[in-house]
Amino acid sequence: PDETFTLTLSSPSGNATVVSGDTATCTILIDDKYQISVNDVSVGEGDGSASFTVTVSPAIQAGHSVNVSYATVDGTATAGADYTATSSSVTFAAGDTTQTISVPIIDDTLIDPGETFSINLVASTPASITTIVDPVGVCTIIDNDRSLTIVKTGSGIGSVVATAGTPSGQPGGTINDADFPKTFVYRVGDVVNLTATPASAPDPGTVFKGWSGDITDSNPGTTVTMDGNKVVTADFVQRFRLSPVSGVGG
């Protein structure tokens, strides 16, 4: 609020005389305002929520209370699919400098680039003593999903089983010969077991030659750690067998 002081004339000397109106009041118009801002944040898709910090400077004085309203706004992230739309307000009491806004994050199983949404500080009250200097806080959602693509090569026939990811439990499945290539989605850090099985029919059958791509292994059973998007190739080779030919020669 504005501040005042008074100036009073008294005890004149010499021939000076104090007449009526010996007191004057000075009003100091206060134009300083509380400055309000919100920060940018990054959050993992599986973290559950994003927390923004709303800051006021200086600390709220005794006798004052400040209210700030806010709402989420889509960027490349979409409310209802990537996060939960949120709108409300925070209140600063005497002595406060920060308040927290929490926005729920939706954990999907899609392979996404980093997506963003924002918290917008809509208004602050009392407007006479507050100003919003940084009204937008941007949240970057860091995707926690990784793809595992399994490809088949070679002339042989075979299948591959990919287990559920450990520890997430994200499901895998069986890929039959006609279904290659196949992509599964796992969580970052998951360990996946792969088992290649060559077909035993039709005769003369197939042998498994090995894995290539993001893993190299000659064993039919192998593991993949999902520290990134992975592509692995199972090589099945047709097995030939020579048979005697009758009726040749004299």
PDB file of C-alpha atoms in Angstrom:
ATOM      1  CA  PRO A   1       0.000   0.000   0.000  1.00  0.00           C
ATOM      2  CA  ASP A   2       0.991   3.628  -0.342  1.00  0.00           C
ATOM      3  CA  GLU A   3       2.853   5.168   2.611  1.00  0.00           C
ATOM      4  CA  THR A   4       2.578   8.584   4.269  1.00  0.00           C
ATOM      5  CA  PHE A   5       4.433  10.881   6.614  1.00  0.00           C
ATOM      6  CA  THR A   6       3.756  14.391   7.923  1.00  0.00           C
ATOM      7  CA  LEU A   7       5.805  17.578   8.206  1.00  0.00           C
ATOM      8  CA  THR A   8       4.868  19.942  11.024  1.00  0.00           C
ATOM      9  CA  LEU A   9       6.190  23.510  11.374  1.00  0.00           C
ATOM     10  CA  SER A  10       6.895  24.618  14.927  1.00  0.00           C
ATOM     11  CA  SER A  11       9.002  26.979  17.092  1.00  0.00           C
ATOM     12  CA  PRO A  12       9.629  29.778  14.578  1.00  0.00           C
ATOM     13  CA  SER A  13      12.488  32.200  15.390  1.00  0.00           C
ATOM     14  CA  GLY A  14      12.960  35.877  14.827  1.00  0.00           C
ATOM     15  CA  ASN A  15       9.909  37.573  13.373  1.00  0.00           C
ATOM     16  CA  ALA A  16       8.556  34.340  11.783  1.00  0.00           C
ATOM     17  CA  THR A  17       5.051  33.229  12.670  1.00  0.00           C
ATOM     18  CA  VAL A  18       3.440  29.817  12.195  1.00  0.00           C
ATOM     19  CA  VAL A  19      -0.055  30.297  10.769  1.00  0.00           C
ATOM     20  CA  SER A  20      -2.833  27.780  10.204  1.00  0.00           C
ATOM     21  CA  GLY A  21      -1.927  24.845   8.003  1.00  0.00           C
ATOM     22  CA  ASP A  22       1.305  24.222   9.841  1.00  0.00           C
ATOM     23  CA  THR A  23       1.154  20.481   9.074  1.00  0.00           C
ATOM     24  CA  ALA A  24       1.624  18.917   5.615  1.00  0.00           C
ATOM     25  CA  THR A  25       1.122  15.263   4.665  1.00  0.00           C
ATOM     26  CA  CYS A  26       3.312  13.524   2.099  1.00  0.00           C
ATOM     27  CA  THR A  27       1.998  10.385   0.360  1.00  0.00           C
ATOM     28  CA  ILE A  28       4.609   8.035  -1.118  1.00  0.00           C
ATOM     29  CA  LEU A  29       3.032   6.166  -4.032  1.00  0.00           C
ATOM     30  CA  ILE A  30       4.372   2.626  -3.918  1.00  0.00           C
ATOM     31  CA  ASP A  31       4.858   1.207  -7.426  1.00  0.00           C
ATOM     32  CA  ASP A  32       6.939  -1.839  -6.447  1.00  0.00           C
ATOM     33  CA  LYS A  33       5.124  -5.127  -7.156  1.00  0.00           C
ATOM     34  CA  TYR A  34       5.601  -8.778  -6.338  1.00  0.00           C
ATOM     35  CA  GLN A  35       7.208 -10.458  -9.373  1.00  0.00           C
ATOM     36  CA  ILE A  36       5.823 -13.897 -10.236  1.00  0.00           C
ATOM     37  CA  SER A  37       7.364 -16.572 -12.497  1.00  0.00           C
ATOM     38  CA  VAL A  38       7.179 -20.303 -13.276  1.00  0.00           C
ATOM     39  CA  ASN A  39      10.030 -22.637 -14.262  1.00  0.00           C
ATOM     40  CA  ASP A  40      10.557 -25.135 -17.108  1.00  0.00           C
ATOM     41  CA  VAL A  41      10.811 -28.843 -16.224  1.00  0.00           C
ATOM     42  CA  SER A  42      11.670 -32.220 -17.773  1.00  0.00           C
ATOM     43  CA  VAL A  43       9.966 -35.435 -16.652  1.00  0.00           C
ATOM     44  CA  GLY A  44      10.153 -39.104 -17.568  1.00  0.00           C
ATOM     45  CA  GLU A  45       6.986 -40.542 -19.089  1.00  0.00           C
ATOM     46  CA  GLY A  46       6.848 -43.113 -16.295  1.00  0.00           C
ATOM     47  CA  ASP A  47       7.442 -40.658 -13.424  1.00  0.00           C
ATOM     48  CA  GLY A  48       3.749 -40.151 -12.702  1.00  0.00           C
ATOM     49  CA  SER A  49       3.616 -36.353 -12.594  1.00  0.00           C
ATOM     50  CA  ALA A  50       5.431 -33.139 -13.482  1.00  0.00           C
ATOM     51  CA  SER A  51       6.052 -30.538 -10.754  1.00  0.00           C
ATOM     52  CA  PHE A  52       6.340 -26.850 -11.644  1.00  0.00           C
ATOM     53  CA  THR A  53       7.554 -24.236  -9.159  1.00  0.00           C
ATOM     54  CA  VAL A  54       5.823 -20.861  -9.072  1.00  0.00           C
ATOM     55  CA  THR A  55       8.107 -18.255  -7.493  1.00  0.00           C
ATOM     56  CA  VAL A  56       7.254 -14.836  -6.066  1.00  0.00           C
ATOM     57  CA  SER A  57       9.854 -12.180  -5.277  1.00  0.00           C
ATOM     58  CA  PRO A  58      10.258 -10.696  -2.739  1.00  0.00           C
ATOM     59  CA  ALA A  59       8.693 -12.870  -0.047  1.00  0.00           C
ATOM     60  CA  ILE A  60       5.088 -11.968   0.744  1.00  0.00           C
ATOM     61  CA  GLN A  61       4.900  -9.288   3.434  1.00  0.00           C
ATOM     62  CA  ALA A  62       2.762  -9.504   6.566  1.00  0.00           C
ATOM     63  CA  GLY A  63      -0.832  -8.615   5.835  1.00  0.00           C
ATOM     64  CA  HIS A  64      -0.576  -9.546   2.162  1.00  0.00           C
ATOM     65  CA  SER A  65      -1.969 -12.554   0.285  1.00  0.00           C
ATOM     66  CA  VAL A  66      -1.363 -13.244  -3.410  1.00  0.00           C
ATOM     67  CA  ASN A  67      -3.327 -15.624  -5.637  1.00  0.00           C
ATOM     68  CA  VAL A  68      -2.120 -16.916  -9.024  1.00  0.00           C
ATOM     69  CA  SER A  69      -4.380 -18.837 -11.414  1.00  0.00           C
ATOM     70  CA  TYR A  70      -2.995 -21.235 -14.034  1.00  0.00           C
ATOM     71  CA  ALA A  71      -3.975 -23.691 -16.787  1.00  0.00           C
ATOM     72  CA  THR A  72      -2.206 -26.286 -18.935  1.00  0.00           C
ATOM     73  CA  VAL A  73      -1.857 -25.766 -22.686  1.00  0.00           C
ATOM     74  CA  ASP A  74      -1.045 -28.406 -25.334  1.00  0.00           C
ATOM     75  CA  GLY A  75       2.203 -28.282 -27.252  1.00  0.00           C
ATOM     76  CA  THR A  76       3.287 -31.411 -29.087  1.00  0.00           C
ATOM     77  CA  ALA A  77       1.864 -33.334 -26.106  1.00  0.00           C
ATOM     78  CA  THR A  78      -1.914 -33.729 -26.008  1.00  0.00           C
ATOM     79  CA  ALA A  79      -4.114 -33.518 -22.922  1.00  0.00           C
ATOM     80  CA  GLY A  80      -5.878 -36.818 -22.298  1.00  0.00           C
ATOM     81  CA  ALA A  81      -3.259 -38.806 -24.212  1.00  0.00           C
ATOM     82  CA  ASP A  82       0.070 -37.614 -22.790  1.00  0.00           C
ATOM     83  CA  TYR A  83      -0.909 -35.687 -19.641  1.00  0.00           C
ATOM     84  CA  THR A  84      -4.022 -34.690 -17.687  1.00  0.00           C
ATOM     85  CA  ALA A  85      -5.344 -31.188 -18.316  1.00  0.00           C
ATOM     86  CA  THR A  86      -5.094 -29.139 -15.126  1.00  0.00           C
ATOM     87  CA  SER A  87      -6.336 -25.699 -14.102  1.00  0.00           C
ATOM     88  CA  SER A  88      -6.585 -24.127 -10.661  1.00  0.00           C
ATOM     89  CA  SER A  89      -4.735 -21.544  -8.554  1.00  0.00           C
ATOM     90  CA  VAL A  90      -2.078 -21.260  -5.870  1.00  0.00           C
ATOM     91  CA  THR A  91      -2.078 -18.858  -2.940  1.00  0.00           C
ATOM     92  CA  PHE A  92       0.946 -17.211  -1.325  1.00  0.00           C
ATOM     93  CA  ALA A  93       0.622 -16.243   2.346  1.00  0.00           C
ATOM     94  CA  ALA A  94       2.925 -14.012   4.375  1.00  0.00           C
ATOM     95  CA  GLY A  95       6.522 -15.249   4.186  1.00  0.00           C
ATOM     96  CA  ASP A  96       5.957 -17.501   1.148  1.00  0.00           C
ATOM     97  CA  THR A  97       8.248 -17.447  -1.879  1.00  0.00           C
ATOM     98  CA  THR A  98       7.250 -20.637  -3.766  1.00  0.00           C
ATOM     99  CA  GLN A  99       4.255 -22.833  -4.497  1.00  0.00           C
ATOM    100  CA  THR A 100       4.093 -26.102  -6.501  1.00  0.00           C
ATOM    101  CA  ILE A 101       1.832 -27.119  -9.386  1.00  0.00           C
ATOM    102  CA  SER A 102       1.547 -30.866 -10.079  1.00  0.00           C
ATOM    103  CA  VAL A 103       0.339 -32.207 -13.445  1.00  0.00           C
ATOM    104  CA  PRO A 104      -0.314 -35.984 -13.928  1.00  0.00           C
ATOM    105  CA  ILE A 105       1.651 -37.613 -16.791  1.00  0.00           C
ATOM    106  CA  ILE A 106       0.091 -40.467 -18.799  1.00  0.00           C
ATOM    107  CA  ASP A 107       2.414 -43.418 -19.421  1.00  0.00           C
ATOM    108  CA  ASP A 108       1.568 -44.887 -22.840  1.00  0.00           C
ATOM    109  CA  THR A 109       3.272 -47.585 -24.925  1.00  0.00           C
ATOM    110  CA  LEU A 110       3.894 -45.478 -28.025  1.00  0.00           C
ATOM    111  CA  ILE A 111       7.326 -44.625 -29.388  1.00  0.00           C
ATOM    112  CA  ASP A 112       7.322 -40.832 -29.121  1.00  0.00           C
ATOM    113  CA  PRO A 113       9.902 -38.132 -29.578  1.00  0.00           C
ATOM    114  CA  GLY A 114      10.229 -35.712 -26.683  1.00  0.00           C
ATOM    115  CA  GLU A 115       6.820 -34.045 -26.315  1.00  0.00           C
ATOM    116  CA  THR A 116       5.943 -30.776 -24.609  1.00  0.00           C
ATOM    117  CA  PHE A 117       3.072 -28.966 -22.936  1.00  0.00           C
ATOM    118  CA  SER A 118       3.046 -25.829 -20.823  1.00  0.00           C
ATOM    119  CA  ILE A 119       1.652 -24.308 -17.661  1.00  0.00           C
ATOM    120  CA  ASN A 120       0.403 -20.786 -18.310  1.00  0.00           C
ATOM    121  CA  LEU A 121       0.046 -18.353 -15.401  1.00  0.00           C
ATOM    122  CA  VAL A 122      -3.251 -16.709 -16.340  1.00  0.00           C
ATOM    123  CA  ALA A 123      -3.677 -13.963 -13.744  1.00  0.00           C
ATOM    124  CA  SER A 124      -2.500 -12.737 -10.344  1.00  0.00           C
ATOM    125  CA  THR A 125      -4.366 -10.864  -7.648  1.00  0.00           C
ATOM    126  CA  PRO A 126      -4.350  -8.262  -6.207  1.00  0.00           C
ATOM    127  CA  ALA A 127      -3.317  -6.832  -9.580  1.00  0.00           C
ATOM    128  CA  SER A 128      -2.250  -3.585  -7.903  1.00  0.00           C
ATOM    129  CA  ILE A 129       0.701  -5.247  -6.141  1.00  0.00           C
ATOM    130  CA  THR A 130       1.558  -8.176  -8.463  1.00  0.00           C
ATOM    131  CA  THR A 131       3.008  -8.674 -11.917  1.00  0.00           C
ATOM    132  CA  ILE A 132       3.699 -11.908 -13.826  1.00  0.00           C
ATOM    133  CA  VAL A 133       7.177 -11.621 -15.350  1.00  0.00           C
ATOM    134  CA  ASP A 134       7.462 -15.201 -16.720  1.00  0.00           C
ATOM    135  CA  PRO A 135       3.995 -16.608 -17.445  1.00  0.00           C
ATOM    136  CA  VAL A 136       4.912 -19.853 -19.261  1.00  0.00           C
ATOM    137  CA  GLY A 137       6.557 -22.997 -17.892  1.00  0.00           C
ATOM    138  CA  VAL A 138       7.342 -25.681 -20.489  1.00  0.00           C
ATOM    139  CA  CYS A 139       7.375 -29.382 -19.582  1.00  0.00           C
ATOM    140  CA  THR A 140       9.326 -31.820 -21.781  1.00  0.00           C
ATOM    141  CA  ILE A 141       8.118 -35.418 -21.462  1.00  0.00           C
ATOM    142  CA  ILE A 142      10.974 -37.877 -22.039  1.00  0.00           C
ATOM    143  CA  ASP A 143       9.705 -41.101 -23.632  1.00  0.00           C
ATOM    144  CA  ASN A 144      10.456 -44.342 -21.759  1.00  0.00           C
ATOM    145  CA  ASP A 145       9.505 -46.720 -24.585  1.00  0.00           C
ATOM    146  CA  ARG A 146      11.922 -48.474 -26.937  1.00  0.00           C
ATOM    147  CA  SER A 147      11.238 -50.628 -30.004  1.00  0.00           C
ATOM    148  CA  LEU A 148      12.629 -54.091 -30.712  1.00  0.00           C
ATOM    149  CA  THR A 149      12.283 -55.076 -34.376  1.00  0.00           C
ATOM    150  CA  ILE A 150      13.049 -58.696 -35.283  1.00  0.00           C
ATOM    151  CA  VAL A 151      13.898 -59.484 -38.899  1.00  0.00           C
ATOM    152  CA  LYS A 152      14.493 -62.835 -40.603  1.00  0.00           C
ATOM    153  CA  THR A 153      17.045 -63.533 -43.293  1.00  0.00           C
ATOM    154  CA  GLY A 154      18.246 -66.618 -45.152  1.00  0.00           C
ATOM    155  CA  SER A 155      16.542 -69.295 -47.217  1.00  0.00           C
ATOM    156  CA  GLY A 156      15.362 -71.387 -44.280  1.00  0.00           C
ATOM    157  CA  ILE A 157      12.137 -71.451 -42.301  1.00  0.00           C
ATOM    158  CA  GLY A 158      11.948 -70.655 -38.604  1.00  0.00           C
ATOM    159  CA  SER A 159      10.275 -68.792 -35.755  1.00  0.00           C
ATOM    160  CA  VAL A 160      11.362 -66.525 -32.890  1.00  0.00           C
ATOM    161  CA  VAL A 161       9.903 -66.122 -29.401  1.00  0.00           C
ATOM    162  CA  ALA A 162      10.440 -62.809 -27.580  1.00  0.00           C
ATOM    163  CA  THR A 163       9.637 -62.922 -23.867  1.00  0.00           C
ATOM    164  CA  ALA A 164       8.008 -60.203 -21.810  1.00  0.00           C
ATOM    165  CA  GLY A 165      10.430 -57.487 -20.750  1.00  0.00           C
ATOM    166  CA  THR A 166      12.065 -57.656 -17.338  1.00  0.00           C
ATOM    167  CA  PRO A 167      11.293 -55.863 -15.083  1.00  0.00           C
ATOM    168  CA  SER A 168       8.404 -54.041 -16.797  1.00  0.00           C
ATOM    169  CA  GLY A 169       6.411 -57.085 -17.897  1.00  0.00           C
ATOM    170  CA  GLN A 170       5.752 -55.421 -21.230  1.00  0.00           C
ATOM    171  CA  PRO A 171       4.552 -58.324 -23.454  1.00  0.00           C
ATOM    172  CA  GLY A 172       6.486 -59.993 -26.248  1.00  0.00           C
ATOM    173  CA  GLY A 173       5.227 -62.815 -28.441  1.00  0.00           C
ATOM    174  CA  THR A 174       5.909 -65.463 -31.057  1.00  0.00           C
ATOM    175  CA  ILE A 175       6.879 -64.570 -34.619  1.00  0.00           C
ATOM    176  CA  ASN A 176       6.135 -67.281 -37.150  1.00  0.00           C
ATOM    177  CA  ASP A 177       7.933 -67.457 -40.470  1.00  0.00           C
ATOM    178  CA  ALA A 178       5.272 -65.549 -42.386  1.00  0.00           C
ATOM    179  CA  ASP A 179       5.079 -62.759 -39.783  1.00  0.00           C
ATOM    180  CA  PHE A 180       8.589 -61.268 -40.040  1.00  0.00           C
ATOM    181  CA  PRO A 181       9.533 -58.483 -39.522  1.00  0.00           C
ATOM    182  CA  LYS A 182       7.795 -57.831 -36.199  1.00  0.00           C
ATOM    183  CA  THR A 183       8.182 -54.946 -33.747  1.00  0.00           C
ATOM    184  CA  PHE A 184       7.575 -55.089 -29.989  1.00  0.00           C
ATOM    185  CA  VAL A 185       7.571 -52.142 -27.591  1.00  0.00           C
ATOM    186  CA  TYR A 186       9.450 -52.416 -24.283  1.00  0.00           C
ATOM    187  CA  ARG A 187      10.512 -50.050 -21.504  1.00  0.00           C
ATOM    188  CA  VAL A 188      13.946 -48.489 -21.244  1.00  0.00           C
ATOM    189  CA  GLY A 189      16.277 -50.920 -19.470  1.00  0.00           C
ATOM    190  CA  ASP A 190      14.141 -54.009 -20.032  1.00  0.00           C
ATOM    191  CA  VAL A 191      15.933 -57.302 -20.668  1.00  0.00           C
ATOM    192  CA  VAL A 192      14.292 -59.469 -23.340  1.00  0.00           C
ATOM    193  CA  ASN A 193      15.045 -63.135 -24.021  1.00  0.00           C
ATOM    194  CA  LEU A 194      14.958 -64.269 -27.648  1.00  0.00           C
ATOM    195  CA  THR A 195      14.755 -67.889 -28.795  1.00  0.00           C
ATOM    196  CA  ALA A 196      15.094 -68.895 -32.439  1.00  0.00           C
ATOM    197  CA  THR A 197      13.698 -72.250 -33.539  1.00  0.00           C
ATOM    198  CA  PRO A 198      14.411 -73.621 -37.035  1.00  0.00           C
ATOM    199  CA  ALA A 199      11.662 -75.565 -38.766  1.00  0.00           C
ATOM    200  CA  SER A 200      12.152 -79.325 -38.941  1.00  0.00           C
ATOM    201  CA  ALA A 201       9.782 -79.692 -41.881  1.00  0.00           C
ATOM    202  CA  PRO A 202       9.399 -79.655 -44.783  1.00  0.00           C
ATOM    203  CA  ASP A 203      12.376 -81.939 -45.288  1.00  0.00           C
ATOM    204  CA  PRO A 204      15.267 -81.374 -45.525  1.00  0.00           C
ATOM    205  CA  GLY A 205      14.651 -78.661 -42.882  1.00  0.00           C
ATOM    206  CA  THR A 206      16.513 -75.596 -41.647  1.00  0.00           C
ATOM    207  CA  VAL A 207      19.375 -74.698 -39.324  1.00  0.00           C
ATOM    208  CA  PHE A 208      19.781 -71.522 -37.302  1.00  0.00           C
ATOM    209  CA  LYS A 209      22.968 -69.727 -38.310  1.00  0.00           C
ATOM    210  CA  GLY A 210      23.016 -66.845 -35.831  1.00  0.00           C
ATOM    211  CA  TRP A 211      21.898 -63.360 -34.739  1.00  0.00           C
ATOM    212  CA  SER A 212      23.137 -60.127 -36.280  1.00  0.00           C
ATOM    213  CA  GLY A 213      22.328 -56.422 -36.127  1.00  0.00           C
ATOM    214  CA  ASP A 214      22.283 -54.911 -32.647  1.00  0.00           C
ATOM    215  CA  ILE A 215      23.320 -58.260 -31.159  1.00  0.00           C
ATOM    216  CA  THR A 216      25.810 -60.828 -32.470  1.00  0.00           C
ATOM    217  CA  ASP A 217      25.372 -64.378 -31.205  1.00  0.00           C
ATOM    218  CA  SER A 218      25.504 -67.848 -32.756  1.00  0.00           C
ATOM    219  CA  ASN A 219      23.332 -69.388 -30.044  1.00  0.00           C
ATOM    220  CA  PRO A 220      19.584 -69.759 -30.701  1.00  0.00           C
ATOM    221  CA  GLY A 221      18.857 -68.297 -27.259  1.00  0.00           C
ATOM    222  CA  THR A 222      20.118 -64.775 -26.544  1.00  0.00           C
ATOM    223  CA  THR A 223      19.188 -61.594 -24.630  1.00  0.00           C
ATOM    224  CA  VAL A 224      18.690 -57.980 -25.591  1.00  0.00           C
ATOM    225  CA  THR A 225      18.936 -55.026 -23.197  1.00  0.00           C
ATOM    226  CA  MET A 226      16.616 -52.218 -24.249  1.00  0.00           C
ATOM    227  CA  ASP A 227      18.900 -49.240 -23.767  1.00  0.00           C
ATOM    228  CA  GLY A 228      17.778 -47.905 -27.150  1.00  0.00           C
ATOM    229  CA  ASN A 229      15.695 -48.865 -30.166  1.00  0.00           C
ATOM    230  CA  LYS A 230      16.980 -52.224 -31.432  1.00  0.00           C
ATOM    231  CA  VAL A 231      16.902 -54.157 -34.690  1.00  0.00           C
ATOM    232  CA  VAL A 232      18.058 -57.802 -34.655  1.00  0.00           C
ATOM    233  CA  THR A 233      18.155 -60.346 -37.470  1.00  0.00           C
ATOM    234  CA  ALA A 234      17.683 -64.097 -37.172  1.00  0.00           C
ATOM    235  CA  ASP A 235      19.439 -66.044 -39.939  1.00  0.00           C
ATOM    236  CA  PHE A 236      17.809 -69.354 -40.889  1.00  0.00           C
ATOM    237  CA  VAL A 237      19.601 -71.409 -43.541  1.00  0.00           C
ATOM    238  CA  GLN A 238      18.086 -74.169 -45.668  1.00  0.00           C
ATOM    239  CA  ARG A 239      19.754 -77.520 -44.987  1.00  0.00           C
ATOM    240  CA  PHE A 240      20.450 -79.600 -48.076  1.00  0.00           C
ATOM    241  CA  ARG A 241      21.069 -83.343 -48.203  1.00  0.00           C
ATOM    242  CA  LEU A 242      22.519 -85.276 -51.123  1.00  0.00           C
ATOM    243  CA  SER A 243      20.621 -88.410 -52.121  1.00  0.00           C
ATOM    244  CA  PRO A 244      21.872 -91.175 -54.420  1.00  0.00           C
ATOM    245  CA  VAL A 245      20.550 -91.065 -57.947  1.00  0.00           C
ATOM    246  CA  SER A 246      19.534 -94.420 -59.436  1.00  0.00           C
ATOM    247  CA  GLY A 247      19.648 -95.393 -63.036  1.00  0.00           C
ATOM    248  CA  VAL A 248      22.793 -93.445 -63.876  1.00  0.00           C
ATOM    249  CA  GLY A 249      25.656 -95.135 -65.815  1.00  0.00           C
ATOM    250  CA  GLY A 250      25.881 -98.401 -67.658  1.00  0.00           C
TER     251      GLY A 250
END
